[in-house]
Short mmCIF file of C-alpha atoms in Angstrom, two decimals:
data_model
loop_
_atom_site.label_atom_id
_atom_site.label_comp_id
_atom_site.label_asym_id
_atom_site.label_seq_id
_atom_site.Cartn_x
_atom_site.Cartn_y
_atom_site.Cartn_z
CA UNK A 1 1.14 -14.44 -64.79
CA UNK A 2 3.94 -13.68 -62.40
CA UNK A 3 2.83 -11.89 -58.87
CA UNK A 4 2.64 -7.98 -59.24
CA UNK A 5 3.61 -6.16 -56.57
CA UNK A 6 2.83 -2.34 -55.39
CA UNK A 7 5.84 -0.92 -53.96
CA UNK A 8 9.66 -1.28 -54.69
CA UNK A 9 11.14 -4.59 -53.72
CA UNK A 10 14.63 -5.39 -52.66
CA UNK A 11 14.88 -8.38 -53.91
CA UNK A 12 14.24 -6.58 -57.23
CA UNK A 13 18.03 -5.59 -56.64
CA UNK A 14 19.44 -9.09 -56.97
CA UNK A 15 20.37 -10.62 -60.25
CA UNK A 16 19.55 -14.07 -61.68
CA UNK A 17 21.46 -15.28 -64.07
CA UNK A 18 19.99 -18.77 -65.12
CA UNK A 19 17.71 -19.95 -68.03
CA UNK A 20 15.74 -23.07 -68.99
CA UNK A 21 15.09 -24.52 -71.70
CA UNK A 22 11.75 -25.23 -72.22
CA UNK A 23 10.89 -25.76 -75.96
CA UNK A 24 12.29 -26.21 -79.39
CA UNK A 25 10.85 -26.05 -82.95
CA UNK A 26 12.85 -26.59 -86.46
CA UNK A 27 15.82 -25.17 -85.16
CA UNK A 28 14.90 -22.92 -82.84
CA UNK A 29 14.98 -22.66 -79.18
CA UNK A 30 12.81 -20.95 -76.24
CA UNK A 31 14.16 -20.53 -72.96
CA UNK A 32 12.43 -19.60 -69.96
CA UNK A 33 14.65 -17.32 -67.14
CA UNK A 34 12.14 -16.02 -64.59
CA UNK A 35 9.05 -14.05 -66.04
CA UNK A 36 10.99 -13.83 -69.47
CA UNK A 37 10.98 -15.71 -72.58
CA UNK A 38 14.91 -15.95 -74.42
CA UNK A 39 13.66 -16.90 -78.09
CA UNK A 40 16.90 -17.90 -80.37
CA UNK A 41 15.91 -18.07 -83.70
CA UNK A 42 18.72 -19.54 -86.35
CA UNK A 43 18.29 -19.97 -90.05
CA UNK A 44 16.58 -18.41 -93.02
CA UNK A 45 13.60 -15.28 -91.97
CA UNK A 46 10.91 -17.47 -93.07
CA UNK A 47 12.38 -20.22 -90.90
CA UNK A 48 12.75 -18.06 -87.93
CA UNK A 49 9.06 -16.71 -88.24
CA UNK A 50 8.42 -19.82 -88.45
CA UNK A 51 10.03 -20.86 -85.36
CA UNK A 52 8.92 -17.50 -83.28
CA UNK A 53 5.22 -18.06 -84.55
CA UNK A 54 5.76 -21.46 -82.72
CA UNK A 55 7.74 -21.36 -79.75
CA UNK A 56 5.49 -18.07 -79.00
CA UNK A 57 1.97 -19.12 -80.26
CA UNK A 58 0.38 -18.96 -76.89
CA UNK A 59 1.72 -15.53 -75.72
CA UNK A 60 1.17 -14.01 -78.92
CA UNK A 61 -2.11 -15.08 -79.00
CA UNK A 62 -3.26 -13.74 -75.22
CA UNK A 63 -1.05 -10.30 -76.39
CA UNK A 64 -3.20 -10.45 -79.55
CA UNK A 65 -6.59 -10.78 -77.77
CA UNK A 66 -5.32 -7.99 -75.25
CA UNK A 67 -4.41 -5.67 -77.49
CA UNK A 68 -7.53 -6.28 -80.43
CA UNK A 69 -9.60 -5.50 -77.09
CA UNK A 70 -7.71 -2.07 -76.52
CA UNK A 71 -7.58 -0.82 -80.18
CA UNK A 72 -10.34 -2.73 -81.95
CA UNK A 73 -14.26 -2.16 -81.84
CA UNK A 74 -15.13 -3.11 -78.31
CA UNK A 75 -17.11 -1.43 -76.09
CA UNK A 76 -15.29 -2.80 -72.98
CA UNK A 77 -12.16 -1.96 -74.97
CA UNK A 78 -9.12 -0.38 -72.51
CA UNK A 79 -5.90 0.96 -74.07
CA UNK A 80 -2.37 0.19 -72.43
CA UNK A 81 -1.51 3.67 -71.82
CA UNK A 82 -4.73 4.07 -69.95
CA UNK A 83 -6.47 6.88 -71.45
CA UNK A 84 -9.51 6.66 -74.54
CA UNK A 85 -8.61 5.50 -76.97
CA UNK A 86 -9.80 6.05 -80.74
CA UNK A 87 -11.22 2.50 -81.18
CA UNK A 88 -10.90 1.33 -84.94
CA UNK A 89 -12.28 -1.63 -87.06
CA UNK A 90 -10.11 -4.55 -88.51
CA UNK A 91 -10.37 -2.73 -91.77
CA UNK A 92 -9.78 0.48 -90.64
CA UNK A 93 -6.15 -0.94 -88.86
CA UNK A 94 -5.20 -2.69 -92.27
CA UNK A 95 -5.55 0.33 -93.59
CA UNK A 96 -3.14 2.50 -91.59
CA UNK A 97 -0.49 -0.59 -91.23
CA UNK A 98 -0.29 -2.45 -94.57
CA UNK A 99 0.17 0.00 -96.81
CA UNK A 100 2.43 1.70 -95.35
CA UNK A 101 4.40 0.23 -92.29
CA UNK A 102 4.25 -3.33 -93.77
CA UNK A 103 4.68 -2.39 -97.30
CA UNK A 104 7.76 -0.18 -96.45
CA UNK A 105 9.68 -3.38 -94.60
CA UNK A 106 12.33 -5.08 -96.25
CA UNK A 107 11.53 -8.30 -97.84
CA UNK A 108 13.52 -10.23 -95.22
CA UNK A 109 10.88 -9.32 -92.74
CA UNK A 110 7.70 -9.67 -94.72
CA UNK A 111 9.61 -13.39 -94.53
CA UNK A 112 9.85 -13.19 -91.08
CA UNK A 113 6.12 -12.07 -90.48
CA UNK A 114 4.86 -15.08 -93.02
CA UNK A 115 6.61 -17.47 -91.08
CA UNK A 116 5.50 -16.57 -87.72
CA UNK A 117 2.01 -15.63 -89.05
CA UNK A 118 1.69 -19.72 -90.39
CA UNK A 119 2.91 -21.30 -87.24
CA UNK A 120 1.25 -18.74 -84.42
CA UNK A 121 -2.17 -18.86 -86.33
CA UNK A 122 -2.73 -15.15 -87.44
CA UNK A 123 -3.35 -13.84 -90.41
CA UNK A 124 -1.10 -11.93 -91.90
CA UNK A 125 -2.62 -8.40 -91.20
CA UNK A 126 -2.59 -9.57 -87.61
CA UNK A 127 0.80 -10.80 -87.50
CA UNK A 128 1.69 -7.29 -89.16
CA UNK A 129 -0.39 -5.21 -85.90
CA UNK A 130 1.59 -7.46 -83.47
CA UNK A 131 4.75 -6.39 -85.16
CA UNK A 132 3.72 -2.92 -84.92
CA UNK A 133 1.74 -2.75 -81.72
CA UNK A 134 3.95 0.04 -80.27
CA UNK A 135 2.22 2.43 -83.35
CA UNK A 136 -0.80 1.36 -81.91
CA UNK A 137 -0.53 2.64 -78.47
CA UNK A 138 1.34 6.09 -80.00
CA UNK A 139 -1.69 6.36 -82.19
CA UNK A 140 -3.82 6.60 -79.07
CA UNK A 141 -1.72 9.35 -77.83
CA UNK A 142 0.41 7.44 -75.91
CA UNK A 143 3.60 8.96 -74.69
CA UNK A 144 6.17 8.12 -72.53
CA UNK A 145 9.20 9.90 -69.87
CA UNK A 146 11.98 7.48 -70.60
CA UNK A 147 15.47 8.41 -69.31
CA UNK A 148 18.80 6.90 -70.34
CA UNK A 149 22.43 7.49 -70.05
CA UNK A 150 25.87 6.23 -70.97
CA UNK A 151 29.44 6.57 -69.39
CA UNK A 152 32.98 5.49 -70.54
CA UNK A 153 36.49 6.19 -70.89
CA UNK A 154 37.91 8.00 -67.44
CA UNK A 155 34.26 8.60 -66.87
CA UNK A 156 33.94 4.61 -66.06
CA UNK A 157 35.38 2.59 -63.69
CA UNK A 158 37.71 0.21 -65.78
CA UNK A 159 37.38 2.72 -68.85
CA UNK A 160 34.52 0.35 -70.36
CA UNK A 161 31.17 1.95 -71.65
CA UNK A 162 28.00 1.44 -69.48
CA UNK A 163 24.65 2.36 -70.64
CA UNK A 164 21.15 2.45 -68.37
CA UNK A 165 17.94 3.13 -69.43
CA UNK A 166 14.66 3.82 -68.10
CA UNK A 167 11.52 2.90 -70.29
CA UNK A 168 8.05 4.22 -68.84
CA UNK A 169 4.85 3.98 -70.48
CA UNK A 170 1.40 3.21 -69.09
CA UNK A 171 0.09 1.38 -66.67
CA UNK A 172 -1.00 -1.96 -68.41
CA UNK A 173 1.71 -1.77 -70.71
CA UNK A 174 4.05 -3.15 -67.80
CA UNK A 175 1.26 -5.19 -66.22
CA UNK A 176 1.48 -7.50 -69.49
CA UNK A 177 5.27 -7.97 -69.53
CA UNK A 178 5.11 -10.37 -66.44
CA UNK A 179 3.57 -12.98 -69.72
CA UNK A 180 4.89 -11.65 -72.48
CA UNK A 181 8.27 -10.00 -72.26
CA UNK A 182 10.66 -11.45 -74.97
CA UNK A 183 14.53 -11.38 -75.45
CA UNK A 184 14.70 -12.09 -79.16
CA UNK A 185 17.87 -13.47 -80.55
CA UNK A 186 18.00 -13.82 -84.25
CA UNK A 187 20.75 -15.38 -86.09
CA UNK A 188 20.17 -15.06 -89.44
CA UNK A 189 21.87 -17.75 -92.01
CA UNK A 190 24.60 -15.94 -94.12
CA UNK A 191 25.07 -13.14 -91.63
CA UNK A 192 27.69 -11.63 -90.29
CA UNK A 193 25.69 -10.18 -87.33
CA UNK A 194 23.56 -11.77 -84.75
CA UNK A 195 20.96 -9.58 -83.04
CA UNK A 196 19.03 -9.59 -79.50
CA UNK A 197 16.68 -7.09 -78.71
CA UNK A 198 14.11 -7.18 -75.22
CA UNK A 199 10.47 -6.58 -76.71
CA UNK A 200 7.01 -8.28 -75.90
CA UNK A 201 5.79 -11.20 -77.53
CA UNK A 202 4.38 -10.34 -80.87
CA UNK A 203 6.94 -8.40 -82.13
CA UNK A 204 8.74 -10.08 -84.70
CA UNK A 205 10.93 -7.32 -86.06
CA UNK A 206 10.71 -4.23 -84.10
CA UNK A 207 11.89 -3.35 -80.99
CA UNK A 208 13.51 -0.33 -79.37
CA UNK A 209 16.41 -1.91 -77.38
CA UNK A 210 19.09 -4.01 -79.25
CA UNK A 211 22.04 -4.87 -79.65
CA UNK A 212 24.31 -7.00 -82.27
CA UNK A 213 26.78 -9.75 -82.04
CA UNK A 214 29.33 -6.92 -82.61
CA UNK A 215 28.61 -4.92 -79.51
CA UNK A 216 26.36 -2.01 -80.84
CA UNK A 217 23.83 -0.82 -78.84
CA UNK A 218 20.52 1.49 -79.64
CA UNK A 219 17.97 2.41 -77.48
CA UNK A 220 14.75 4.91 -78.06
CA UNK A 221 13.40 7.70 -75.71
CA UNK A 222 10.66 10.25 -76.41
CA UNK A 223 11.88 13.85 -77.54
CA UNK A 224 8.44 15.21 -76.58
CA UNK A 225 9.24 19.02 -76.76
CA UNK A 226 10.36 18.57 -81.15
CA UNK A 227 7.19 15.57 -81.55
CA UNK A 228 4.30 16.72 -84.24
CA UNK A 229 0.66 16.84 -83.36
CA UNK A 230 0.47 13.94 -86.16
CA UNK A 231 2.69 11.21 -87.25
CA UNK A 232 3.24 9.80 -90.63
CA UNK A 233 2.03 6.18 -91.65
CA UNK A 234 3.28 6.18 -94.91
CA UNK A 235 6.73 5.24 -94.14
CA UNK A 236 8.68 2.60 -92.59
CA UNK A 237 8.28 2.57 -88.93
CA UNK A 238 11.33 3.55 -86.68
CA UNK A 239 11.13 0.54 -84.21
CA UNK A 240 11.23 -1.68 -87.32
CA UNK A 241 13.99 0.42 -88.61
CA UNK A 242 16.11 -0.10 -85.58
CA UNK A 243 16.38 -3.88 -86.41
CA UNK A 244 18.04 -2.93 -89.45
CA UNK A 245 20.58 -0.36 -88.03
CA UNK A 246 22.24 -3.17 -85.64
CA UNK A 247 21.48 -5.91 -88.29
CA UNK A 248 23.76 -4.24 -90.77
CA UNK A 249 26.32 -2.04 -88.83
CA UNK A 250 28.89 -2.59 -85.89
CA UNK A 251 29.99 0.50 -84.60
CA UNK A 252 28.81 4.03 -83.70
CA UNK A 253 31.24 5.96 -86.32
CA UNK A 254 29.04 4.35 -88.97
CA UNK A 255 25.56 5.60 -87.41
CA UNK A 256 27.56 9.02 -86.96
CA UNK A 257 27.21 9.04 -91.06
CA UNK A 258 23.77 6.99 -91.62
CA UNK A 259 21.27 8.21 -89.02
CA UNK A 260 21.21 11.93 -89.93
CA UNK A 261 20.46 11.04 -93.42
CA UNK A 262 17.13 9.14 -92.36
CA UNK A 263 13.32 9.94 -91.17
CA UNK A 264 11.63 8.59 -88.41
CA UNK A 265 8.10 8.19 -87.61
CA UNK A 266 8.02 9.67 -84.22
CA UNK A 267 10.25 12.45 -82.81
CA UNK A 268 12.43 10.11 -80.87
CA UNK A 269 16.01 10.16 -78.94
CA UNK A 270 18.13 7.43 -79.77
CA UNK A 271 21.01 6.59 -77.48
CA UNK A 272 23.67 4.68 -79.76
CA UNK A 273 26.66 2.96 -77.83
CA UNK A 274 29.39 0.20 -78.75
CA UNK A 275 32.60 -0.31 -76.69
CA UNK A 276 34.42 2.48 -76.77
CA UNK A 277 31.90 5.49 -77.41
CA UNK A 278 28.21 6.39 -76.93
CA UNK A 279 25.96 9.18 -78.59
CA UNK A 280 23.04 10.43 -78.90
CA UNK A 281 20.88 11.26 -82.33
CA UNK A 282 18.00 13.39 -82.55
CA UNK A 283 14.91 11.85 -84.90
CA UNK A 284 11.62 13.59 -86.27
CA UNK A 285 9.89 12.54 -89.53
CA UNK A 286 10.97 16.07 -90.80
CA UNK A 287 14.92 16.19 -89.18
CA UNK A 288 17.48 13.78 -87.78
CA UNK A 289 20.65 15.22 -86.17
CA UNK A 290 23.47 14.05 -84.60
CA UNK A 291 24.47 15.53 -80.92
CA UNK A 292 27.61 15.48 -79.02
CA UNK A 293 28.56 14.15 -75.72
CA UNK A 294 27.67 16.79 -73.24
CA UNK A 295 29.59 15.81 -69.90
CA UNK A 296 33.32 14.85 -67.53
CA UNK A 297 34.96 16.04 -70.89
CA UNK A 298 32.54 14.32 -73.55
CA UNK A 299 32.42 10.32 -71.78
CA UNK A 300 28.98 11.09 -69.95
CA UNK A 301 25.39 11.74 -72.09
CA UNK A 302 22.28 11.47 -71.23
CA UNK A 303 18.61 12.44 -71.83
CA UNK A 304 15.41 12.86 -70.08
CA UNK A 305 12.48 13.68 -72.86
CA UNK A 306 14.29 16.80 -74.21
CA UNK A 307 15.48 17.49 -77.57
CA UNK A 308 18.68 19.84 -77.44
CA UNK A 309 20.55 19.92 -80.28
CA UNK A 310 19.96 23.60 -81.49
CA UNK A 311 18.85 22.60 -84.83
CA UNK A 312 15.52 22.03 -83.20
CA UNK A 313 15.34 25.91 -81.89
CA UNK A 314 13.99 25.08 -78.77
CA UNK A 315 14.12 26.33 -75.67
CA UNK A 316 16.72 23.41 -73.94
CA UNK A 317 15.55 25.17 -70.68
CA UNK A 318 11.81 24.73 -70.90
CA UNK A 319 9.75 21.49 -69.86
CA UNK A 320 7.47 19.65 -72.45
CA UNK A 321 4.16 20.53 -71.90
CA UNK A 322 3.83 16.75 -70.50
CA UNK A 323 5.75 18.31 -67.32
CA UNK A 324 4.42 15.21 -65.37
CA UNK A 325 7.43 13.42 -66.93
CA UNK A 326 9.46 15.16 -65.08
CA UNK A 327 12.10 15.12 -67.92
CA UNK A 328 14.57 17.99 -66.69
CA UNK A 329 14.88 16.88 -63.26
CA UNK A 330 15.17 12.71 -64.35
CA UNK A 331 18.53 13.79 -66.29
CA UNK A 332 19.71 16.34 -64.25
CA UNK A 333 19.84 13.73 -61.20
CA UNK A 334 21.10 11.41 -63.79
CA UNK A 335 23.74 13.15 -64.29
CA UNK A 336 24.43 14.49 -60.77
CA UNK A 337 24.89 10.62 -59.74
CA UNK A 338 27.03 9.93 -62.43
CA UNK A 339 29.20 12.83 -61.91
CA UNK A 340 30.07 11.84 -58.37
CA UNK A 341 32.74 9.74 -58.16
CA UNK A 342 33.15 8.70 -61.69
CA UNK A 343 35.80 6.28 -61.47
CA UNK A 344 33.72 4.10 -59.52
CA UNK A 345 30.58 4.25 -62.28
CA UNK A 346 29.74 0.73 -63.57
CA UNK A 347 27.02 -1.53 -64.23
CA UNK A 348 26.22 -2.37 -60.49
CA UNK A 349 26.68 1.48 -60.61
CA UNK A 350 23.75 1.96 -62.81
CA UNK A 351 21.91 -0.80 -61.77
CA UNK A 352 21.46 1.30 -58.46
CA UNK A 353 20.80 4.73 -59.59
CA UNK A 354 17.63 2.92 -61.63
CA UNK A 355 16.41 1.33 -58.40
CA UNK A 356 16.02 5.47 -57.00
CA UNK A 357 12.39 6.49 -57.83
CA UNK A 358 11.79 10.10 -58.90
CA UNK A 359 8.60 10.37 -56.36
CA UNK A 360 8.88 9.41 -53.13
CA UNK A 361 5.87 10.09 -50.42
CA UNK A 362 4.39 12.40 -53.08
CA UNK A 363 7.16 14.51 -54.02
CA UNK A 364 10.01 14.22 -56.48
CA UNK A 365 13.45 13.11 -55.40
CA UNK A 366 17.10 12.80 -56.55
CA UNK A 367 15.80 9.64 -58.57
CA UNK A 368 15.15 9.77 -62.67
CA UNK A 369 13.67 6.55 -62.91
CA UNK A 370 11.03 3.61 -60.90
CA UNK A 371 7.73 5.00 -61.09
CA UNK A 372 6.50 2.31 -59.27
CA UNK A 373 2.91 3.55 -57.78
CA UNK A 374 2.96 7.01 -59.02
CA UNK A 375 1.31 9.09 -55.31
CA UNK A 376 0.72 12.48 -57.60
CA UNK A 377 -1.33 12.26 -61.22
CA UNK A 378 1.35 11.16 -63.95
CA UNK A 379 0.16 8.73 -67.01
CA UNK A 380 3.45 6.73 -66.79
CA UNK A 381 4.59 4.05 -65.03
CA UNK A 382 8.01 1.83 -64.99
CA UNK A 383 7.53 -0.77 -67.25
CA UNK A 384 11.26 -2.20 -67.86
CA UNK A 385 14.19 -1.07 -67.48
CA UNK A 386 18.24 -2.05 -69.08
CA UNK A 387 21.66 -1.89 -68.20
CA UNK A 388 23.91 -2.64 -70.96
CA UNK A 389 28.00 -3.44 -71.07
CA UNK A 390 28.53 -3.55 -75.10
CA UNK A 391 32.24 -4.66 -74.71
CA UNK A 392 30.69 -7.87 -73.21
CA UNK A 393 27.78 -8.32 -75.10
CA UNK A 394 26.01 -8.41 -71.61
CA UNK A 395 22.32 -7.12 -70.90
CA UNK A 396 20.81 -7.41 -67.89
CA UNK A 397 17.02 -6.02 -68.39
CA UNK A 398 14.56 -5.72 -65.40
CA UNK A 399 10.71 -5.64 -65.12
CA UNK A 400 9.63 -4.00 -62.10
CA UNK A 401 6.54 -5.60 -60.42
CA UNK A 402 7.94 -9.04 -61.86
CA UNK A 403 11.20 -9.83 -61.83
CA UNK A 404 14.65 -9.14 -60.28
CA UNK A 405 17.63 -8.29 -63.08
CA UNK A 406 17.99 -10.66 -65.73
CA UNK A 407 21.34 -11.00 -66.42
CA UNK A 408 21.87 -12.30 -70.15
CA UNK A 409 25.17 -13.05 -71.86
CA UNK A 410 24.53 -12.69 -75.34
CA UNK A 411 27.52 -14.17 -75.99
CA UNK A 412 25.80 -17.44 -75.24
CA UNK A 413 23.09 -17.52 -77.71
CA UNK A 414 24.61 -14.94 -81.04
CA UNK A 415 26.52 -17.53 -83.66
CA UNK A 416 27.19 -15.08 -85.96
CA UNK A 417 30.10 -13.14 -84.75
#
């Protein structure tokens, strides 16, 4: 596992830009760029399990024994967002995932999940908890203070959109990404659309930051203020769901009509950006809505952990009760940094303001991002973070702890344009 470190590094700051190849299985190849696994999967979904279950076998096997020992029967068991955790049996996790979650994927993935089930050496119901191991830790009451934001038009430097984003969640569940952090890159025969998405090993459909061959981009945040006391299993999960909204659309203006019309799982934000334009939509498993950009004359959004739209009839004024995520103050300085000179906001730009930590000797700061070693009680902690340039198909996607920025160019690894 890759050296962990306590406090922010500077060398964090630089960029590397260079894979190696390292493996390859019945058509599929597994690079290796830093801490970070770049899967590229090609061919049919059963081929492509195949190949992930493979390439991957002995990361997702250490995840799998990691995260059996969180959520499973085990005394010495310790969940990732470091708090109890309601221990179950193998039984009582089929249960919650297969009938619901697993039944409720398309057949495409139930491909996907038999391949890489055969070749990693899981059964099926295991392969199936990997897939869905972020339900797992939200089960256990985990929560996170993500922060994101996206700037374009005269709000940008060159007019180009620019997206950042902030993903926090416990402790241990950035302690594992130094082994098992994944940039998946499927490339699906007969497709139009080639996806990548950054996820940990394991997770052979889901994921909560992608984007497709066309340059659409979707991220996830917490809306903790609008979130019920208890979520719905009987339903597709939304990070599985996400696959499919960049696996069958290009563009923004065609979310704009789809995502209101759906349910998620969890009361969630989801940032949605391609080239020219960037939104956010508001998700609950009772209400999705679609929101307007807010700021520098609608070519800056952003969110902290709030829910606004007024549909919601919430107070966009009040802190979650989780006020240790600090949510109002993480977009408000968001905002602030972005507002400041706007035409010279770009990826270095954002790449910057994500390196600011939002407690500093104790006390919050102009940050909204890097909890690094939190020095007051909060339950999250950095675990990756991504700055985005659709227009490019660029991602560059950091791990603090582990790596420096990872610079990928998607361009490189999609074949289905």
């Amino acid at each position: 596992m890759a050296d962990k470190k306590a406090t922010f590094d500077p060398a964090w700051d630089e960029i590397n830009s260079s894979p190696t190849e390292v493996a390859e299985f019945e058509g599929g190849q597994l690079y290796k760029q830093d801490a970070v696994h770049v899967i590229v999967l090609n061919g049919s979904h059963y081929e492509m399990g195949r190949q992930y279950g493979h390439l991957l076998k002995e990361q997702i096997q250490w995840h799998l024994g990691e995260l059996e020992n969180d959520f499973l029967v085990n005394p010495g068991g310790n969940n990732p967002v470091d708090r109890p955790a309601p221990l179950l049996s193998h039984e009582e996790l089929k249960a919650k995932f297969m009938p619901g979650y697993y039944r409720a994927q398309p057949y495409s993935q139930k491909q996907m999940l038999k391949g890489a089930a055969e070749t990693a050496g899981l059964t099926l119901e295991q392969m199936v908890f990997m897939d869905h191991m972020l339900q797992a830790v939200i089960m256990a009451a985990g929560i996170s203070g993500c922060t994101s934001a996206a700037v374009w038009g005269g709000a940008s430097k060159d007019g180009r959109l620019y997206t950042g984003r902030n993903h926090d969640f416990g402790k241990a569940w950035r302690d594992r990404l130094g082994q098992i952090g994944v940039i998946r890159v499927t490339n699906p025969t007969g497709s139009e659309i080639s996806v990548a998405a950054a996820t940990r090993a394991g997770q052979v459909n889901t994921a909560i930051d992608l984007m497709n061959s066309k340059g659409l981009y979707i991220e996830f945040n917490n809306a903790d203020n609008v979130r019920p006391t208890s979520l719905p299993t009987n339903m597709r999960a939304i990070d599985d769901q996400s696959y499919s909204l960049v696996a069958d659309y290009q563009s923004v203006a065609e979310l704009n009509v789809v995502v209101p019309n759906l349910k998620s799982s969890d009361a969630l934000l989801m940032l949605a950006a391609d080239p020219t334009e960037a939104r956010y939509f508001e998700l609950s498993p009772y209400l999705s809505v679609r929101t307007e950009p807010e700021f520098l004359d609608g070519q800056l959004t952003s969110r902290g952990n709030h829910a606004l739209h007024p549909a919601w009839n919430m107070d966009p004024e009040s802190d979650p009760e989780r006020s240790i995520a600090f949510s109002m103050l993480r977009r408000t300085n968001f905002v602030k940094f972005l507002s400041e000179d706007p035409a010279s906001n770009d990826d270095a730009k954002m790449r910057a303001f994500l390196s600011k930590q939002i407690i500093v000797d104790g006390k919050t700061s102009d940050g909204s991002a890097c909890i690094m070693e939190p020095a007051v009680k909060v339950e999250d902690w950095t675990a990756y973070q991504t700055v985005t340039i659709p227009a490019e198909k660029k991602l560059f996607w950091r791990i603090p702890t582990f790596t420096p920025w990872l610079e990928f160019d998607l361009k490189k690894y999609f074949t289905n344009e």
